[in-house]
Short mmCIF file of C-alpha atoms in Angstrom, two decimals:
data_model
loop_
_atom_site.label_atom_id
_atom_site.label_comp_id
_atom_site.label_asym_id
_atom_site.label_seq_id
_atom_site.Cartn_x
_atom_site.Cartn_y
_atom_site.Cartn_z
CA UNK A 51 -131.39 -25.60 17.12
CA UNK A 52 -131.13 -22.76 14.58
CA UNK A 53 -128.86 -20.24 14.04
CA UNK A 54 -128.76 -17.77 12.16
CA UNK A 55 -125.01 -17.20 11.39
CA UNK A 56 -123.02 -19.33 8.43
CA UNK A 57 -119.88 -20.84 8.14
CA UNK A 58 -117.61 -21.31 5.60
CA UNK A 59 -113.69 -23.20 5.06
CA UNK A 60 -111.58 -20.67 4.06
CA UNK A 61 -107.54 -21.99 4.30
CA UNK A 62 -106.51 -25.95 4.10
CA UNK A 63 -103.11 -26.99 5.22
CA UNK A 64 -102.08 -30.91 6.02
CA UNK A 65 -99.09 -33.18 7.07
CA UNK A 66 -99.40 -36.64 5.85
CA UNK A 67 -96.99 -39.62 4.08
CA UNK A 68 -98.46 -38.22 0.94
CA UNK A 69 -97.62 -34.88 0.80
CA UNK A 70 -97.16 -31.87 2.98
CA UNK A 71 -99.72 -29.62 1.47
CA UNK A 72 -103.38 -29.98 0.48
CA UNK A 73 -103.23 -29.76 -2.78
CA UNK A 74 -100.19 -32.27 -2.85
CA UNK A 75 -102.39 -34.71 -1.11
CA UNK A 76 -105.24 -34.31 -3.40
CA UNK A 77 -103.77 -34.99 -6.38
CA UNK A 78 -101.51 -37.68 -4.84
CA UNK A 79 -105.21 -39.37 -3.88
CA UNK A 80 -106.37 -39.02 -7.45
CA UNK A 81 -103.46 -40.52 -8.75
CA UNK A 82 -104.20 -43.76 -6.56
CA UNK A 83 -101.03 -43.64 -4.72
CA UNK A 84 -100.03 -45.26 -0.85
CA UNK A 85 -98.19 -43.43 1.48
CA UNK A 86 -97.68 -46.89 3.47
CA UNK A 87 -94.00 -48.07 3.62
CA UNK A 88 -91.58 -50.02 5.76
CA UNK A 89 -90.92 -48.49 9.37
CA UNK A 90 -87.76 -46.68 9.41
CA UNK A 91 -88.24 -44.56 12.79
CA UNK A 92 -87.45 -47.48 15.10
CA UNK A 93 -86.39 -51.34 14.77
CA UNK A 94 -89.44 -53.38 14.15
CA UNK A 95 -88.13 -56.76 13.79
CA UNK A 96 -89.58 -58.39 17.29
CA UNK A 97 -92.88 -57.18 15.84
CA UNK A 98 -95.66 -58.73 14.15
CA UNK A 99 -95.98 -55.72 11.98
CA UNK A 100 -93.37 -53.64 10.06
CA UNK A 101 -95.18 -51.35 8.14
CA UNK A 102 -97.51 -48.13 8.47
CA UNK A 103 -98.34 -44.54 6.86
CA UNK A 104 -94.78 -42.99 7.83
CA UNK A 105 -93.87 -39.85 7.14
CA UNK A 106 -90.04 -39.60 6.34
CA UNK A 107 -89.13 -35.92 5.39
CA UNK A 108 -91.19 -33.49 8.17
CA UNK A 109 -89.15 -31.26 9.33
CA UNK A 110 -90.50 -28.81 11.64
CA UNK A 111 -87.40 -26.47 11.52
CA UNK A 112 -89.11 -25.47 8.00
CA UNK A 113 -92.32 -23.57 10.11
CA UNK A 114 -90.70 -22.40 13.04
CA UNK A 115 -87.11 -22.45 14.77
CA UNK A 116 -85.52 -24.86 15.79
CA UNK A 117 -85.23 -24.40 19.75
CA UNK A 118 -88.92 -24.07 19.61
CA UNK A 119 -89.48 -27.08 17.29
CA UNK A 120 -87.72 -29.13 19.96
CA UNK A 121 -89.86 -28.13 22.85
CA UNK A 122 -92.62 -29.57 20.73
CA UNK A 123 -93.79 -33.37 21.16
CA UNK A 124 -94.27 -34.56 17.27
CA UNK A 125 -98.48 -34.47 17.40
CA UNK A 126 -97.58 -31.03 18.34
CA UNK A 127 -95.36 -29.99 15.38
CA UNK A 128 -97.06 -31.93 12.99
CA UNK A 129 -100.28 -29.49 14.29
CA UNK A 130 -98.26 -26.70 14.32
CA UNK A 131 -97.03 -26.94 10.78
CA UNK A 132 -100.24 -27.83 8.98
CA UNK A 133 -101.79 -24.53 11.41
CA UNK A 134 -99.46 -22.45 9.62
CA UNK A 135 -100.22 -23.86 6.05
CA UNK A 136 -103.75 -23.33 6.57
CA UNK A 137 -103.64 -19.63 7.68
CA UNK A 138 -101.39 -19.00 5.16
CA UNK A 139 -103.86 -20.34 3.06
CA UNK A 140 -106.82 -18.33 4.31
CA UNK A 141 -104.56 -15.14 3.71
CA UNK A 142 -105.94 -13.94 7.16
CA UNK A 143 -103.59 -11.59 9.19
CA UNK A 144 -104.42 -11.87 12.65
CA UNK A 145 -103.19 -8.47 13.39
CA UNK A 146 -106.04 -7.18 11.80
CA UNK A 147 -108.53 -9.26 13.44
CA UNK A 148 -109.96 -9.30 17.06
CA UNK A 149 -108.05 -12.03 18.93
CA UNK A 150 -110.46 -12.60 21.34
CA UNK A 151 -112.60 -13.71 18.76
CA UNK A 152 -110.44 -16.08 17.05
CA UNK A 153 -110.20 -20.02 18.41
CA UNK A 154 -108.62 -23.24 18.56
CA UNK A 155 -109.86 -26.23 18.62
CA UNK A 156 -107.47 -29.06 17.81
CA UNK A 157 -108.08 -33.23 18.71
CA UNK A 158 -105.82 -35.91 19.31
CA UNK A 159 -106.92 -39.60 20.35
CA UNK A 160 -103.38 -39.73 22.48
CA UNK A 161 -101.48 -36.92 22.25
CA UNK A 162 -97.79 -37.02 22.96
CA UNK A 163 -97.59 -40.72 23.23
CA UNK A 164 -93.98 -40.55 21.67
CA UNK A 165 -92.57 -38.12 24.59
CA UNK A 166 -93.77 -40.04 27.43
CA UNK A 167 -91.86 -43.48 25.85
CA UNK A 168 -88.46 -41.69 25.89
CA UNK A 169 -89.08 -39.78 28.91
CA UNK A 170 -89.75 -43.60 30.91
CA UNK A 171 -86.76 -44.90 29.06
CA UNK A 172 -84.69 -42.11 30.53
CA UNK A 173 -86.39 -42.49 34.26
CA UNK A 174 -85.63 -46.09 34.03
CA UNK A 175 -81.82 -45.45 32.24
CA UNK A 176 -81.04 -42.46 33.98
CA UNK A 177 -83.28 -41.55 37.37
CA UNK A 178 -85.77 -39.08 38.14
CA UNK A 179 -83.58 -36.56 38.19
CA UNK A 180 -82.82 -36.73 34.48
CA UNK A 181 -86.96 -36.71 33.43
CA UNK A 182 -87.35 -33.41 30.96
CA UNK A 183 -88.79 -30.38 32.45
CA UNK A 184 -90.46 -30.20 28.96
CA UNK A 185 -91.95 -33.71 29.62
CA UNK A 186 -95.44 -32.64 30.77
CA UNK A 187 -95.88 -29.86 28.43
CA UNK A 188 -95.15 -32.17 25.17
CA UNK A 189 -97.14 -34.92 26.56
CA UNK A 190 -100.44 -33.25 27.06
CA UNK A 191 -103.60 -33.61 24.62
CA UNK A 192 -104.08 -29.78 24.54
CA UNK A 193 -100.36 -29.00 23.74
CA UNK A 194 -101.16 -28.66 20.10
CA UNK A 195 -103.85 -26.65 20.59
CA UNK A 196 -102.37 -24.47 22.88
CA UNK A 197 -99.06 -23.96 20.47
CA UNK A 198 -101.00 -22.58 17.49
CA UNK A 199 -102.90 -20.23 20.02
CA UNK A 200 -99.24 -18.64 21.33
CA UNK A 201 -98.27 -18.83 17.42
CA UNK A 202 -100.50 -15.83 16.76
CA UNK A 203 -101.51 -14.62 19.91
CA UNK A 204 -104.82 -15.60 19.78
CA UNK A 205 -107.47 -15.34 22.74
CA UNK A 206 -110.74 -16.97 21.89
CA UNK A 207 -111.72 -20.17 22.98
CA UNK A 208 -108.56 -22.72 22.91
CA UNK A 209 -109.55 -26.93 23.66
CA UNK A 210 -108.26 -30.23 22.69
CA UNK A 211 -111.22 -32.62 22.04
CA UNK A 212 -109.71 -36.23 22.63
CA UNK A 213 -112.33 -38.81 21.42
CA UNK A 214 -110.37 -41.53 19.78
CA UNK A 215 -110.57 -41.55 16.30
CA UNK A 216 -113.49 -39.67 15.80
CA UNK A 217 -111.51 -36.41 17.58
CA UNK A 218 -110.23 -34.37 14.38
CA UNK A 219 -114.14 -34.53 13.41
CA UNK A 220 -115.43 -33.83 16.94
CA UNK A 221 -112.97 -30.84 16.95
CA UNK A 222 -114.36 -29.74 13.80
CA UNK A 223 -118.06 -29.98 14.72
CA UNK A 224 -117.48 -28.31 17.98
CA UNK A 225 -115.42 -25.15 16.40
CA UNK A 226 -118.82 -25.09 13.82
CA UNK A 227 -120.80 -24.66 16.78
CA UNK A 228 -118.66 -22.31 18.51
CA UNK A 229 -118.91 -20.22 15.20
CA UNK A 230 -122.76 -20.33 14.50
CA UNK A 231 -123.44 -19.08 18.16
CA UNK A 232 -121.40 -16.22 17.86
CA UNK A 233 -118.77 -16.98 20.31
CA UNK A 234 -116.07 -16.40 17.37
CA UNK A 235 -115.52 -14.99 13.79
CA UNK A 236 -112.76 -17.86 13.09
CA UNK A 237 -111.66 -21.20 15.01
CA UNK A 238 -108.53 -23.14 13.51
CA UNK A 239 -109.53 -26.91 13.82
CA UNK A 240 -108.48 -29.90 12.63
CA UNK A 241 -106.61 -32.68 14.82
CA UNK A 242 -103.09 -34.08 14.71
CA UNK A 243 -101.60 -37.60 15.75
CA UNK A 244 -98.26 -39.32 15.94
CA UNK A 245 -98.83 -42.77 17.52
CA UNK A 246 -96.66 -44.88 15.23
CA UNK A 247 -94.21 -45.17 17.91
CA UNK A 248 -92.89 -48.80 19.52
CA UNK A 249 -95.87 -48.96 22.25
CA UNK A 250 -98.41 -47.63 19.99
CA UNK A 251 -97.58 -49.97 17.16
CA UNK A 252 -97.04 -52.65 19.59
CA UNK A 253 -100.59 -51.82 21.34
CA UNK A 254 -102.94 -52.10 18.18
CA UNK A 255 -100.74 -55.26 17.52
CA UNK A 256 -101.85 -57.03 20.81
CA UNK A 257 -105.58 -55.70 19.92
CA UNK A 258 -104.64 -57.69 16.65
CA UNK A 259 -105.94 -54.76 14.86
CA UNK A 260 -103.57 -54.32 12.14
CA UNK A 261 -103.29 -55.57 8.52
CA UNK A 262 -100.15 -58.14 8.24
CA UNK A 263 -98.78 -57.99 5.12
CA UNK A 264 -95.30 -57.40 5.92
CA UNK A 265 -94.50 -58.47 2.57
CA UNK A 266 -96.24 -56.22 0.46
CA UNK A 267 -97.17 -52.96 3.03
CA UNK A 268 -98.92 -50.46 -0.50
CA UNK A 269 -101.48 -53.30 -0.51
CA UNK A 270 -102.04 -53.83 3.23
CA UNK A 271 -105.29 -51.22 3.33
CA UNK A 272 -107.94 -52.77 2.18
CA UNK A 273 -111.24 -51.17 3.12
CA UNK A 274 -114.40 -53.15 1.82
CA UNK A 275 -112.19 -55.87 0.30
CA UNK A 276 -113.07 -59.28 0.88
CA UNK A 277 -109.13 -60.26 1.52
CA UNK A 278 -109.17 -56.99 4.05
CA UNK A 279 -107.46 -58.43 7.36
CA UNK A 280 -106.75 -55.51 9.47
CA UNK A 281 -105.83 -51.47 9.42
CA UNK A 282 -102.79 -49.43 8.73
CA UNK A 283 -101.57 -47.55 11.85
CA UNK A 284 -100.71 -43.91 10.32
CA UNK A 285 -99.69 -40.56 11.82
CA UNK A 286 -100.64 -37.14 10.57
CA UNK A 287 -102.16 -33.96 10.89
CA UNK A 288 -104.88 -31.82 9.19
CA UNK A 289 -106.16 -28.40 10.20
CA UNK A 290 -108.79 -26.60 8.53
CA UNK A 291 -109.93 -22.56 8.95
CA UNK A 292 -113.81 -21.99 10.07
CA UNK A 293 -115.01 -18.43 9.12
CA UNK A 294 -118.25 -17.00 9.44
CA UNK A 295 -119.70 -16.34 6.58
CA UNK A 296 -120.05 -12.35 6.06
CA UNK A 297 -116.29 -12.21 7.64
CA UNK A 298 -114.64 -14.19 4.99
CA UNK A 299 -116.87 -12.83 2.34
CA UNK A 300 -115.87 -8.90 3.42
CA UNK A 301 -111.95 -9.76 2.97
CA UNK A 302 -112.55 -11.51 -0.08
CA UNK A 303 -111.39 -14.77 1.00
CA UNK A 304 -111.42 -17.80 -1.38
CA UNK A 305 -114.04 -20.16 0.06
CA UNK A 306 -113.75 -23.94 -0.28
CA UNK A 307 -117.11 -24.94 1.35
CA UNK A 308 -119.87 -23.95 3.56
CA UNK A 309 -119.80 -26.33 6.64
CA UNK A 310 -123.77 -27.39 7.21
CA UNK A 311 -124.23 -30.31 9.52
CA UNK A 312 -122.79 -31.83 12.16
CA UNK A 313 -124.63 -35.26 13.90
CA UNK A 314 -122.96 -36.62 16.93
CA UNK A 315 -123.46 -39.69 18.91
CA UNK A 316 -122.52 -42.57 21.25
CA UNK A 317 -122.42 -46.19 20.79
CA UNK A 318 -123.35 -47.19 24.39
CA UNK A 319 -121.90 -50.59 23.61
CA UNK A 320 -118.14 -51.97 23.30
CA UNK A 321 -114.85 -50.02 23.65
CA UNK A 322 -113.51 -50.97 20.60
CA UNK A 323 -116.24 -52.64 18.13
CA UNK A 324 -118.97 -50.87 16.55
CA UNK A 325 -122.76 -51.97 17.42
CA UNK A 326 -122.91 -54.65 14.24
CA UNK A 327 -126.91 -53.13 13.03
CA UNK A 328 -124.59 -49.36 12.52
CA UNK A 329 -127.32 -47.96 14.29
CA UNK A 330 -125.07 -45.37 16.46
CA UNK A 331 -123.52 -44.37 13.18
CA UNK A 332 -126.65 -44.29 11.01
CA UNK A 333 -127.98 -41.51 13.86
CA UNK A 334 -124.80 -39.22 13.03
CA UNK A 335 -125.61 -39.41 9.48
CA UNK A 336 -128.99 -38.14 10.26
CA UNK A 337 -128.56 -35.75 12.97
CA UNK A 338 -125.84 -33.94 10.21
CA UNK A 339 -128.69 -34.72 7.52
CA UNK A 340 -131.68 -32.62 9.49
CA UNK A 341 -128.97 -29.78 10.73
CA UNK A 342 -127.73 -29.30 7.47
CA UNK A 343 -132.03 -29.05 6.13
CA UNK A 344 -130.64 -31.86 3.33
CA UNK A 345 -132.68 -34.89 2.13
CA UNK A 346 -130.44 -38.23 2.33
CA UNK A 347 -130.48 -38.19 -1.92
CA UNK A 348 -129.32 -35.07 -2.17
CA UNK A 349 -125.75 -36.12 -1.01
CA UNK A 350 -123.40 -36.86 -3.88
CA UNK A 351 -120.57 -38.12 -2.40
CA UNK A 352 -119.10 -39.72 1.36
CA UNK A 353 -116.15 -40.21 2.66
CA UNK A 354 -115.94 -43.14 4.88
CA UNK A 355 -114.39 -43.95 8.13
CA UNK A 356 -113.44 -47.23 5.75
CA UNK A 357 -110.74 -48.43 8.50
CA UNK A 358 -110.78 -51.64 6.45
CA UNK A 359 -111.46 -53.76 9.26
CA UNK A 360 -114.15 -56.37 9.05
CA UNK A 361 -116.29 -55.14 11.88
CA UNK A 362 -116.19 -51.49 10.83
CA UNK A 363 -116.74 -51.30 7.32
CA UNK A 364 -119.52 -54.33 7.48
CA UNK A 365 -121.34 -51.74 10.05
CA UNK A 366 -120.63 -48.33 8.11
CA UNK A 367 -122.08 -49.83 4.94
CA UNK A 368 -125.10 -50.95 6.72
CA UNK A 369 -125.45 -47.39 8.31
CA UNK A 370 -125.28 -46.16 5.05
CA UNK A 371 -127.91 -48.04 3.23
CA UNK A 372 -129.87 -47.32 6.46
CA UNK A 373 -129.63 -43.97 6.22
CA UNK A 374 -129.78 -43.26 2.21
CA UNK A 375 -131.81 -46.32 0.91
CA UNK A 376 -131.47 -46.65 -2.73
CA UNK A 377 -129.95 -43.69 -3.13
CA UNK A 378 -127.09 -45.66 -1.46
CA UNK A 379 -126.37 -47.02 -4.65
CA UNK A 380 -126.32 -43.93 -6.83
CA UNK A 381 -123.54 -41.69 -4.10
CA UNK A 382 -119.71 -42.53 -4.45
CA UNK A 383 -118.25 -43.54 -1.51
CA UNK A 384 -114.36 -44.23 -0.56
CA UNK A 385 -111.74 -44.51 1.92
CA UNK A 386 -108.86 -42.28 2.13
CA UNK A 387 -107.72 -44.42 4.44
CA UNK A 388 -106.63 -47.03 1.31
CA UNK A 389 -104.24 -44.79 0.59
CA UNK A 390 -102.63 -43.26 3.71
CA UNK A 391 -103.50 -45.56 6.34
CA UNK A 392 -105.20 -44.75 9.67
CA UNK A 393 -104.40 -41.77 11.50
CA UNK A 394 -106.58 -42.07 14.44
CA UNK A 395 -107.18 -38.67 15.55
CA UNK A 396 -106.33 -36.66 12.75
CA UNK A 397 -108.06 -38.91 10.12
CA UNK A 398 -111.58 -37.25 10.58
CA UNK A 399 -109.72 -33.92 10.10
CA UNK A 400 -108.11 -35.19 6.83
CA UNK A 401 -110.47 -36.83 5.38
CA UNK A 402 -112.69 -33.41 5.84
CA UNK A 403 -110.07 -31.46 3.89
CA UNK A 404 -110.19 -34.23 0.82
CA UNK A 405 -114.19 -33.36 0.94
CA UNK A 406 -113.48 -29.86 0.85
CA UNK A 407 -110.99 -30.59 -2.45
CA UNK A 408 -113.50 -33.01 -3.88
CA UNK A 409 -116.57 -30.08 -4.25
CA UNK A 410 -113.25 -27.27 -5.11
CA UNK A 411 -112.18 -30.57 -8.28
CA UNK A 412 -115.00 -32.46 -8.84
CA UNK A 413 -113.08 -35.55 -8.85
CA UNK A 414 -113.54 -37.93 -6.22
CA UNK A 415 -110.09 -40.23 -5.64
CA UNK A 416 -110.07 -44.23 -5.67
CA UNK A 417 -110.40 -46.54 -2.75
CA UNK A 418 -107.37 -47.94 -3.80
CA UNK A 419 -106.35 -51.85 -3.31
CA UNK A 420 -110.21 -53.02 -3.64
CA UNK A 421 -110.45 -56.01 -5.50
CA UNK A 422 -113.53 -57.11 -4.90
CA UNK A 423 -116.14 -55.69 -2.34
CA UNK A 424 -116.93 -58.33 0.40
CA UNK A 425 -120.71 -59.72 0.72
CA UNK A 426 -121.22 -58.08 3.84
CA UNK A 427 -120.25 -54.27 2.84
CA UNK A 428 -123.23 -55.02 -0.23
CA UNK A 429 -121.16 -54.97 -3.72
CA UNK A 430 -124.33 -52.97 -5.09
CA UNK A 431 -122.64 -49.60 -3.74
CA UNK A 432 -119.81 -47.79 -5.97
CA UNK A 433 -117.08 -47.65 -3.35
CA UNK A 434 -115.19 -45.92 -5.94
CA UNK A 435 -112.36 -48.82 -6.18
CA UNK A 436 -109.10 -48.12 -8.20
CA UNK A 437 -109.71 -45.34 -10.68
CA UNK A 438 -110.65 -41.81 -9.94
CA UNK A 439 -113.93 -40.93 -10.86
CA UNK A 440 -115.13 -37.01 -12.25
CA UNK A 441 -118.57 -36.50 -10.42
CA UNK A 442 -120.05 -32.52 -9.62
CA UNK A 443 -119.87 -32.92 -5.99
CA UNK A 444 -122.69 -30.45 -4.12
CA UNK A 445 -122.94 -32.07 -0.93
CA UNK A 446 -120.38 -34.21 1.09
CA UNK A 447 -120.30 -36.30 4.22
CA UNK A 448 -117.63 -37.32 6.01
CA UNK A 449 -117.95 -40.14 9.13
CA UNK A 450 -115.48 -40.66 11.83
CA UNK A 451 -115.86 -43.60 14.27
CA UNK A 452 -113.96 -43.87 17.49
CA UNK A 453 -113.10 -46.58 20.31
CA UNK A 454 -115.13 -45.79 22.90
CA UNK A 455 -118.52 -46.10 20.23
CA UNK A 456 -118.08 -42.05 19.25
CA UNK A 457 -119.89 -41.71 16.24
CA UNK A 458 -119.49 -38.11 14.16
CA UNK A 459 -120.43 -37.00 10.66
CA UNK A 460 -120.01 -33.82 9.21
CA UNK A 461 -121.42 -32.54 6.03
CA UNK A 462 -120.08 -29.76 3.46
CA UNK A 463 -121.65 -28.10 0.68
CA UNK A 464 -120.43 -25.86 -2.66
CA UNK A 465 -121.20 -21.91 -1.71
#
C-alpha cells in the first residue's frame, strides 16, 4: 500500500538502568557499560537467579505528583515519565494542536504484573474486602496508554498493543500507520514494562530462560557468545513522538529520523521458540525492506532482538544472512540488550530510540560481553563486540521477536 503522507521522530524520552534520558542512555551504550546488578527490590535468595536490569533511582514524584504517581502501577509510571521526556523533547504544546488528532499508542507484554502480586497477597492476608479499588485500573495493559492520553488531554486514537516482546515495536509500526493514513498529525508510542517482580522473575526461571551467573551479573548478557546461557530479565520504558512530516517541518521541530518501513509477521509455530530456518523473521525484514522502497545493501546498520539465548540469536543471524546475503557481512549489527538486559515489551521501543541516536551520532555502541561469536550465529558478521564503532548510519533496522512467534522490524532513515 502507498501513501502519500511522511513521517518523521521528532522528541525521544526513556527510563532504563542506564540512564533516565536518551541521550544519557546513548552515551552510556557507547561507553560499553551494563545496567545489570544484584536485585534489591525484593529477597531473591530461594531463587535460581539474583540478578537483572534494575532500575534503582525512578522516582515518579519527579514528573507528576505524588497522589497521582501512586494511583499508577510501575509499567504505568515508568510510561508516563519517559511520555513526558519525549514531548518535552519534541517542544510540541498540545494546546496549540488539534487533540483529536493527536494519539497514543503504547505496548506492554504484561502490563501491571507487579499490582496484581500485592493485591493477591493482600486478598489472601487481609480478605476481599481489603483488595484496592485502584487494583483494576493499575493492572490493565492499556493503563499506560490511557495515562499519557489524560496527561494532555488528548483525543485521537488511544490502544495498548500487547504482543510479547515484540509490543513496543508493534506499537510503533501501528502509530506509523495510523499517521501515513491520515488518521493523526502525531501518535506518542513506544512501550513500557516492569516484570522484574517475584512471579515474573520466578516465571522465566521455571522456563529456564535466564542467564545464571549469579556471580558475576555485568557479564551475564551475552548475545552471540558462544558461553551465552540464557537472558537478562529487565524492566523499562521508551516512548518515541511520530509526526507527519509537513507538521513537524512547519514548527520547526528538530527531526531525528524519518520512519520508512514497517514488516510484520507470525511464526505459526511454538509459543516460545523461534522457527530454527528464521524464516518468520527474515519476512519482517523484507516486508519493512519493500515498504520502506530500500534494497537489502543499502542498510548500514541493525539492531538486533540479540536476547542472547541460543535459539534466538542462532535464528536472527540466519534471518539476516537470508535476507541481506553478503551484504550481511559488510552492516554492523548489535544488541542493546548486552548492556541493559531484556525488557520484554519495551525493548523494541528502546532499541528504536538507540537507532534513532545512532543516524543523529554516527556511532554505533558495542555488543558488550562478546568474546567470541558462536559457530551457529556465523563469526563472518561484525556484531560490533566490545568497542564502539564510528560508521555514517543512513538506514537502520531494528527487529523485535515475541513469544507467541510475533515477528516485527522497523526501519529508519537520516531526513
Amino acid at each position: 500500500m502507498k501513501f502519500q503522507r511522511r513521517v518523521v521522530i521528532t522528541g525521544l524520552g526513556c527510563v532504563t538502568a542506564l540512564a533516565e534520558s536518551a541521550d544519557g542512555l546513548y552515551e552510556a551504550l557507547c561507553r560499553g557499560e551494563s545496567g545489570i546488578s544484584t536485585i534489591e527490590s525484593f529477597d531473591t535468595s530461594e531463587f535460581p537467579v539474583h540478578f537483572g536490569g534494575e532500575i534503582k533511582k525512578f522516582d515518579i514524584d519527579n514528573y507528576v505528583p505524588s497522589r497521582e504517581g501512586r494511583r499508577m502501577d510501575r509499567f504505568t509510571q515508568m510510561a508516563l515519565a519517559s511520555a513526558i521526556q519525549a514531548v518535552n523533547d519534541s517542544g510540541l504544546d498540545f494546546e496549540k494542536e488539534d487533540k483529536e488528532r493527536v494519539g497514543v499508542i503504547i505496548g506492554t507484554g504484561i502490563g501491571g504484573i507487579k499490582e496484581i502480586e500485592e493485591q493477591y497477597l493482600r486478598l489472601l492476608q487481609k480478605g476481599p474486602r481489603k483488595v484496592s479499588p485502584f487494583c483494576v485500573p493499575k493492572l490493565m495493559g492499556n493503563a499506560a496508554s490511557g495515562c499519557v492520553s489524560i496527561q494532555y488531554g488528548l483525543k485521537g486514537p488511544n490502544m495498548c498493543v500487547v504482543t510479547a516482546c515484540a509490543s513496543a515495536a508493534h506499537a510503533v509500526g501501528e502509530a506509523f500507520y495510523n499517521i501515513l493514513c491520515g488518521r493523526s498529525e502525531i501518535v506518542i508510542t513506544g512501550g513500557s514494562e516492569a516484570a522484574l517482580t517475584p512471579v515474573g522473575l520466578a516465571s522465566f526461571c521455571a522456563l529456564k530462560s535466564l542467564s545464571t551467573r549469579n556471580d558475576d551479573p555485568q557479564h551475564a548478557s551475552r548475545p552471540f557468545d558462544v558461553s551465552r546461557d540464557g537472558f537478562v530479565l529487565a524492566e523499562g520504558a521508551a516512548v518515541l513522538i511520530l509526526e507527519e512530516y509537513e507538521h513537524a517541518r512547519k514548527r520547526g521541530a528538530k527531526i531525528y529520523a524519518e520512519m520508512l518501513g514497517y514488516g510484520a509477521t507470525g511464526d505459526g509455530y511454538h509459543i516460545t521458540a523461534p522457527l530454527e530456518d528464521g524464516s518468520g523473521a527474515a519476512k519482517a525484514m523484507r516486508l519493512a525492506l519493500e515498504q520502506a522502497q530500500l534494497n537489502p545493501d543499502q542498510i548500514d546498520y541493525i539492531n538486533a532482538h540479540g536476547t542472547s539465548t541460543e535459539l534466538n540469536d542462532a535464528a536472527e543471524s540466519l534471518a539476516i544472512r537470508t535476507v541481506f546475503g553478503e551484504h550481511a557481512y559488510k552492516l554492523s549489527v548489535n544488541s542493546t540488550k548486552s548492556c541493559l538486559g531484556h525488557s520484554l515489551g519495551a525493548s523494541g521501543a528502546i532499541e528504536l530510540l538507540v537507532c534513532a541516536k545512532t543516524i543523529e551520532k554516527g556511532i554505533i555502541h558495542p555488543t558488550i560481553n562478546l568474546e567470541t561469536v558462536a559457530p551457529e550465529c556465523d563469526p563472518k558478521m561484525d556484531f560490533v563486540p566490545k568497542k564502539a564503532k564510528e560508521r555514517n548510519v543512513r538506514y537502520a533496522l531494528s527487529n523485535s521477536l515475541g513469544f507467541g512467534g510475533h515477528n516485527c522490524s522497523l526501519i529508519i532513515g537520516k531526513v
